[in-house]
PDB file of C-alpha atoms in Angstrom:
ATOM      1  CA  MET A   1      -0.043   0.006   0.004  1.00 38.00           C
ATOM      2  CA  HIS A   2       1.287   3.376  -0.942  1.00 39.00           C
ATOM      3  CA  GLU A   3       1.523   6.196   1.665  1.00 42.00           C
ATOM      4  CA  ARG A   4      -0.512   9.278   1.063  1.00 43.00           C
ATOM      5  CA  ARG A   5       0.196  12.451   3.004  1.00 43.00           C
ATOM      6  CA  PHE A   6      -2.580  14.642   4.163  1.00 45.00           C
ATOM      7  CA  ILE A   7      -1.302  18.200   4.294  1.00 47.00           C
ATOM      8  CA  LEU A   8      -3.198  21.056   5.847  1.00 52.00           C
ATOM      9  CA  ASP A   9      -3.027  23.939   3.356  1.00 54.00           C
ATOM     10  CA  GLU A  10      -2.365  27.174   5.201  1.00 59.00           C
ATOM     11  CA  ASP A  11      -3.805  29.282   2.348  1.00 66.00           C
ATOM     12  CA  ARG A  12      -7.299  27.842   2.600  1.00 77.00           C
ATOM     13  CA  SER A  13      -9.850  29.300   5.051  1.00 91.00           C
ATOM     14  CA  VAL A  14     -11.050  26.860   7.801  1.00 95.00           C
ATOM     15  CA  VAL A  15     -14.837  26.675   8.219  1.00 97.00           C
ATOM     16  CA  PRO A  16     -16.537  25.626  11.498  1.00 97.00           C
ATOM     17  CA  ILE A  17     -17.491  22.196  10.327  1.00 98.00           C
ATOM     18  CA  SER A  18     -16.933  18.867  11.907  1.00 98.00           C
ATOM     19  CA  VAL A  19     -16.698  16.072   9.278  1.00 98.00           C
ATOM     20  CA  VAL A  20     -17.943  12.680  10.699  1.00 98.00           C
ATOM     21  CA  ILE A  21     -16.840   9.543   8.913  1.00 98.00           C
ATOM     22  CA  PRO A  22     -18.090   6.060  10.054  1.00 98.00           C
ATOM     23  CA  CYS A  23     -15.634   3.443   9.396  1.00 98.00           C
ATOM     24  CA  TYR A  24     -16.293  -0.339   9.165  1.00 98.00           C
ATOM     25  CA  ARG A  25     -13.734  -2.428   7.521  1.00 97.00           C
ATOM     26  CA  CYS A  26     -12.756   0.286   5.123  1.00 97.00           C
ATOM     27  CA  SER A  27      -8.963   0.146   5.075  1.00 97.00           C
ATOM     28  CA  GLN A  28      -9.103   0.007   1.293  1.00 96.00           C
ATOM     29  CA  THR A  29     -11.195   3.204   0.793  1.00 96.00           C
ATOM     30  CA  ILE A  30     -10.913   5.455   3.795  1.00 97.00           C
ATOM     31  CA  GLU A  31      -7.690   7.223   2.531  1.00 95.00           C
ATOM     32  CA  ARG A  32      -9.481   8.162  -0.620  1.00 94.00           C
ATOM     33  CA  ALA A  33     -12.482   9.493   1.285  1.00 96.00           C
ATOM     34  CA  VAL A  34     -10.369  11.586   3.612  1.00 96.00           C
ATOM     35  CA  HIS A  35      -8.252  12.849   0.588  1.00 94.00           C
ATOM     36  CA  SER A  36     -11.542  14.272  -0.870  1.00 94.00           C
ATOM     37  CA  VAL A  37     -12.089  16.082   2.412  1.00 96.00           C
ATOM     38  CA  LYS A  38      -8.564  17.357   2.336  1.00 93.00           C
ATOM     39  CA  ASN A  39      -8.981  18.607  -1.196  1.00 93.00           C
ATOM     40  CA  GLN A  40     -11.902  20.856  -0.296  1.00 96.00           C
ATOM     41  CA  THR A  41     -11.466  24.564  -1.305  1.00 96.00           C
ATOM     42  CA  GLU A  42     -12.471  25.413   2.435  1.00 96.00           C
ATOM     43  CA  SER A  43     -11.081  23.156   5.070  1.00 96.00           C
ATOM     44  CA  PRO A  44     -13.221  21.652   7.800  1.00 97.00           C
ATOM     45  CA  ALA A  45     -12.131  22.468  11.372  1.00 97.00           C
ATOM     46  CA  GLU A  46     -11.994  18.771  12.190  1.00 97.00           C
ATOM     47  CA  ILE A  47     -12.460  15.300  10.859  1.00 97.00           C
ATOM     48  CA  ILE A  48     -13.768  12.635  13.247  1.00 98.00           C
ATOM     49  CA  LEU A  49     -13.046   9.087  12.173  1.00 98.00           C
ATOM     50  CA  VAL A  50     -15.269   6.467  13.938  1.00 98.00           C
ATOM     51  CA  ASP A  51     -14.044   2.913  13.784  1.00 98.00           C
ATOM     52  CA  ASP A  52     -17.250   0.753  14.319  1.00 98.00           C
ATOM     53  CA  ALA A  53     -15.408  -2.268  15.829  1.00 98.00           C
ATOM     54  CA  SER A  54     -13.964  -3.180  12.343  1.00 97.00           C
ATOM     55  CA  GLY A  55     -11.791  -6.026  13.594  1.00 94.00           C
ATOM     56  CA  ASP A  56      -9.435  -5.660  10.675  1.00 96.00           C
ATOM     57  CA  GLU A  57      -6.655  -3.278   9.896  1.00 96.00           C
ATOM     58  CA  THR A  58      -9.065  -0.350   9.588  1.00 97.00           C
ATOM     59  CA  LEU A  59      -8.180   1.135  13.072  1.00 97.00           C
ATOM     60  CA  GLY A  60      -4.382   1.019  12.248  1.00 97.00           C
ATOM     61  CA  VAL A  61      -4.994   2.893   8.868  1.00 97.00           C
ATOM     62  CA  LEU A  62      -7.042   5.487  10.835  1.00 97.00           C
ATOM     63  CA  LYS A  63      -4.250   5.974  13.372  1.00 96.00           C
ATOM     64  CA  GLY A  64      -1.704   6.441  10.601  1.00 95.00           C
ATOM     65  CA  ILE A  65      -3.857   9.215   9.051  1.00 95.00           C
ATOM     66  CA  ALA A  66      -4.450  10.886  12.277  1.00 94.00           C
ATOM     67  CA  GLN A  67      -0.825  10.611  13.406  1.00 92.00           C
ATOM     68  CA  GLN A  68       0.147  13.277  10.886  1.00 85.00           C
ATOM     69  CA  TYR A  69      -2.125  15.899  12.514  1.00 83.00           C
ATOM     70  CA  PRO A  70      -3.444  14.750  15.873  1.00 83.00           C
ATOM     71  CA  GLU A  71      -5.111  18.024  16.584  1.00 84.00           C
ATOM     72  CA  PHE A  72      -7.165  17.926  13.331  1.00 89.00           C
ATOM     73  CA  TYR A  73      -8.035  14.293  13.275  1.00 95.00           C
ATOM     74  CA  LYS A  74     -10.013  12.587  15.995  1.00 96.00           C
ATOM     75  CA  ILE A  75     -10.550   8.825  16.284  1.00 97.00           C
ATOM     76  CA  VAL A  76     -13.282   7.139  18.113  1.00 97.00           C
ATOM     77  CA  ALA A  77     -12.813   3.442  18.406  1.00 98.00           C
ATOM     78  CA  LEU A  78     -16.171   1.672  19.275  1.00 98.00           C
ATOM     79  CA  LYS A  79     -15.963  -1.567  21.274  1.00 97.00           C
ATOM     80  CA  ASN A  80     -18.979  -3.011  19.676  1.00 97.00           C
ATOM     81  CA  ASN A  81     -20.355  -2.884  16.164  1.00 97.00           C
ATOM     82  CA  GLY A  82     -23.470  -0.794  16.073  1.00 97.00           C
ATOM     83  CA  GLY A  83     -23.810   0.114  12.409  1.00 97.00           C
ATOM     84  CA  ALA A  84     -23.366   3.376  10.497  1.00 96.00           C
ATOM     85  CA  ALA A  85     -25.963   5.393  12.489  1.00 95.00           C
ATOM     86  CA  SER A  86     -24.441   4.602  15.917  1.00 97.00           C
ATOM     87  CA  ALA A  87     -20.883   5.489  14.575  1.00 98.00           C
ATOM     88  CA  ARG A  88     -22.280   8.838  13.200  1.00 97.00           C
ATOM     89  CA  ASN A  89     -23.869   9.440  16.636  1.00 96.00           C
ATOM     90  CA  ALA A  90     -20.710   8.755  18.461  1.00 98.00           C
ATOM     91  CA  GLY A  91     -18.795  11.227  16.117  1.00 98.00           C
ATOM     92  CA  TRP A  92     -21.588  13.842  16.692  1.00 96.00           C
ATOM     93  CA  ALA A  93     -21.220  13.454  20.437  1.00 96.00           C
ATOM     94  CA  ILE A  94     -17.561  14.659  20.329  1.00 97.00           C
ATOM     95  CA  ALA A  95     -17.873  17.185  17.497  1.00 97.00           C
ATOM     96  CA  THR A  96     -16.876  20.652  18.487  1.00 96.00           C
ATOM     97  CA  GLN A  97     -18.235  22.596  15.536  1.00 97.00           C
ATOM     98  CA  PRO A  98     -21.486  24.375  14.936  1.00 97.00           C
ATOM     99  CA  TYR A  99     -21.942  22.377  11.652  1.00 98.00           C
ATOM    100  CA  ILE A 100     -21.584  18.699  10.936  1.00 98.00           C
ATOM    101  CA  ALA A 101     -21.194  17.144   7.512  1.00 98.00           C
ATOM    102  CA  PHE A 102     -21.329  13.347   6.980  1.00 97.00           C
ATOM    103  CA  LEU A 103     -19.206  11.330   4.596  1.00 97.00           C
ATOM    104  CA  ASP A 104     -19.246   7.509   4.259  1.00 96.00           C
ATOM    105  CA  ALA A 105     -15.791   5.825   4.093  1.00 97.00           C
ATOM    106  CA  ASP A 106     -16.327   4.510   0.680  1.00 95.00           C
ATOM    107  CA  ASP A 107     -17.470   7.894  -0.881  1.00 94.00           C
ATOM    108  CA  THR A 108     -15.864  11.009  -1.951  1.00 94.00           C
ATOM    109  CA  TRP A 109     -16.813  14.616  -2.237  1.00 94.00           C
ATOM    110  CA  HIS A 110     -16.623  17.241  -4.912  1.00 92.00           C
ATOM    111  CA  PRO A 111     -13.809  19.865  -3.970  1.00 94.00           C
ATOM    112  CA  GLU A 112     -16.513  22.673  -3.741  1.00 93.00           C
ATOM    113  CA  LYS A 113     -18.972  20.728  -1.479  1.00 94.00           C
ATOM    114  CA  LEU A 114     -18.121  22.395   1.951  1.00 97.00           C
ATOM    115  CA  ARG A 115     -17.802  25.757   0.560  1.00 95.00           C
ATOM    116  CA  ILE A 116     -21.221  25.659  -1.299  1.00 93.00           C
ATOM    117  CA  GLN A 117     -23.138  24.077   1.613  1.00 94.00           C
ATOM    118  CA  TYR A 118     -21.522  26.107   4.436  1.00 97.00           C
ATOM    119  CA  GLY A 119     -22.306  29.329   2.354  1.00 95.00           C
ATOM    120  CA  TYR A 120     -25.848  28.233   1.862  1.00 94.00           C
ATOM    121  CA  LEU A 121     -26.412  27.536   5.453  1.00 95.00           C
ATOM    122  CA  LYS A 122     -24.820  30.738   6.564  1.00 95.00           C
ATOM    123  CA  SER A 123     -26.935  32.722   4.050  1.00 95.00           C
ATOM    124  CA  ASN A 124     -30.154  30.965   5.111  1.00 93.00           C
ATOM    125  CA  PRO A 125     -30.129  30.804   9.001  1.00 93.00           C
ATOM    126  CA  GLU A 126     -33.547  29.357   9.169  1.00 91.00           C
ATOM    127  CA  VAL A 127     -32.389  26.292   7.382  1.00 90.00           C
ATOM    128  CA  VAL A 128     -31.009  23.531   9.814  1.00 90.00           C
ATOM    129  CA  LEU A 129     -30.251  20.825   7.410  1.00 87.00           C
ATOM    130  CA  CYS A 130     -29.399  20.621   3.688  1.00 85.00           C
ATOM    131  CA  GLY A 131     -28.398  18.070   1.200  1.00 83.00           C
ATOM    132  CA  HIS A 132     -27.796  17.857  -2.580  1.00 75.00           C
ATOM    133  CA  GLN A 133     -27.884  15.533  -5.497  1.00 65.00           C
ATOM    134  CA  CYS A 134     -25.446  12.540  -5.244  1.00 64.00           C
ATOM    135  CA  ILE A 135     -23.644  11.766  -8.528  1.00 62.00           C
ATOM    136  CA  LEU A 136     -21.903   8.503  -9.177  1.00 57.00           C
ATOM    137  CA  SER A 137     -18.647   8.681 -10.925  1.00 55.00           C
ATOM    138  CA  SER A 138     -15.951   6.155 -11.923  1.00 56.00           C
ATOM    139  CA  GLU A 139     -12.781   5.622  -9.947  1.00 62.00           C
ATOM    140  CA  GLY A 140     -10.234   8.263 -10.815  1.00 61.00           C
ATOM    141  CA  SER A 141     -12.449  10.409 -12.795  1.00 57.00           C
ATOM    142  CA  GLU A 142     -12.279  14.226 -12.503  1.00 60.00           C
ATOM    143  CA  PRO A 143     -14.920  16.100 -10.576  1.00 55.00           C
ATOM    144  CA  ARG A 144     -17.722  17.298 -12.754  1.00 59.00           C
ATOM    145  CA  MET A 145     -18.238  21.020 -13.527  1.00 56.00           C
ATOM    146  CA  LEU A 146     -20.870  22.445 -11.155  1.00 55.00           C
ATOM    147  CA  PRO A 147     -23.980  24.216 -12.722  1.00 57.00           C
ATOM    148  CA  LYS A 148     -24.058  28.009 -12.242  1.00 61.00           C
ATOM    149  CA  SER A 149     -27.108  27.779 -10.113  1.00 62.00           C
ATOM    150  CA  THR A 150     -29.157  25.127  -8.518  1.00 66.00           C
ATOM    151  CA  PRO A 151     -32.792  25.106  -7.652  1.00 68.00           C
ATOM    152  CA  THR A 152     -33.636  24.565  -4.086  1.00 69.00           C
ATOM    153  CA  LYS A 153     -36.527  22.552  -2.681  1.00 68.00           C
ATOM    154  CA  ILE A 154     -37.906  23.005   0.835  1.00 72.00           C
ATOM    155  CA  ILE A 155     -38.525  19.712   2.508  1.00 71.00           C
ATOM    156  CA  SER A 156     -40.536  19.890   5.700  1.00 71.00           C
ATOM    157  CA  SER A 157     -39.706  17.974   8.800  1.00 74.00           C
ATOM    158  CA  ARG A 158     -43.115  16.350   8.613  1.00 77.00           C
ATOM    159  CA  SER A 159     -42.191  14.797   5.062  1.00 72.00           C
ATOM    160  CA  LEU A 160     -38.891  13.449   6.613  1.00 69.00           C
ATOM    161  CA  LEU A 161     -40.984  11.429   8.982  1.00 72.00           C
ATOM    162  CA  PHE A 162     -42.267   9.320   5.925  1.00 76.00           C
ATOM    163  CA  ARG A 163     -39.324   9.497   3.505  1.00 67.00           C
ATOM    164  CA  ASN A 164     -35.621  10.237   3.751  1.00 68.00           C
ATOM    165  CA  ALA A 165     -34.947  12.669   1.065  1.00 64.00           C
ATOM    166  CA  PHE A 166     -31.168  12.819   1.545  1.00 69.00           C
ATOM    167  CA  SER A 167     -28.238  10.516   0.730  1.00 75.00           C
ATOM    168  CA  THR A 168     -26.083  10.628   4.063  1.00 80.00           C
ATOM    169  CA  PRO A 169     -22.863  11.808   2.346  1.00 85.00           C
ATOM    170  CA  THR A 170     -24.634  14.901   1.094  1.00 86.00           C
ATOM    171  CA  VAL A 171     -25.943  16.080   4.338  1.00 89.00           C
ATOM    172  CA  MET A 172     -24.732  19.089   6.384  1.00 94.00           C
ATOM    173  CA  ILE A 173     -26.560  19.976   9.469  1.00 93.00           C
ATOM    174  CA  LYS A 174     -26.473  22.391  12.330  1.00 94.00           C
ATOM    175  CA  ARG A 175     -25.103  20.733  15.359  1.00 90.00           C
ATOM    176  CA  ASP A 176     -27.469  22.524  17.893  1.00 86.00           C
ATOM    177  CA  ILE A 177     -30.823  22.158  16.275  1.00 79.00           C
ATOM    178  CA  PRO A 178     -33.596  24.266  18.057  1.00 65.00           C
ATOM    179  CA  PHE A 179     -36.576  22.178  18.915  1.00 57.00           C
TER     180      PHE A 179
END
């Protein structure tokens, strides 16, 4: 396996976002996922990697990634496998930032994802959660050009009770949701 360095770019602005990545037997894909976070045009304040009791070499890979910047990466090692939702909740529990974005260990983000979603949430303080279209692309392909504008659609909390309108890796949410 080749070593990939994750370098914090001093020229990029840091946005107050905690990225939570649940990890289960993902030693082959997690570096690619983390690399897509590090390639963002605006860097998140922290990345939380939650090992969901993988039982393979995943935790070692996570520790190798976090060793480069221990103040930036946080690792949570769960003792019992509880599934992706439990791992996300464990990450949420230690997140320190006002916004949380979720990424699955076998997915990647477009380089503009955090800039666009954070900008949208900051410009629309009444919105507590947003997501976007998820596009499948082949391994190693270049990110697609983004449209000049995208239509927004309001989804009520009531409608979410009946249907999940969001693919998890597209979600950004305010950490402290008013009830």
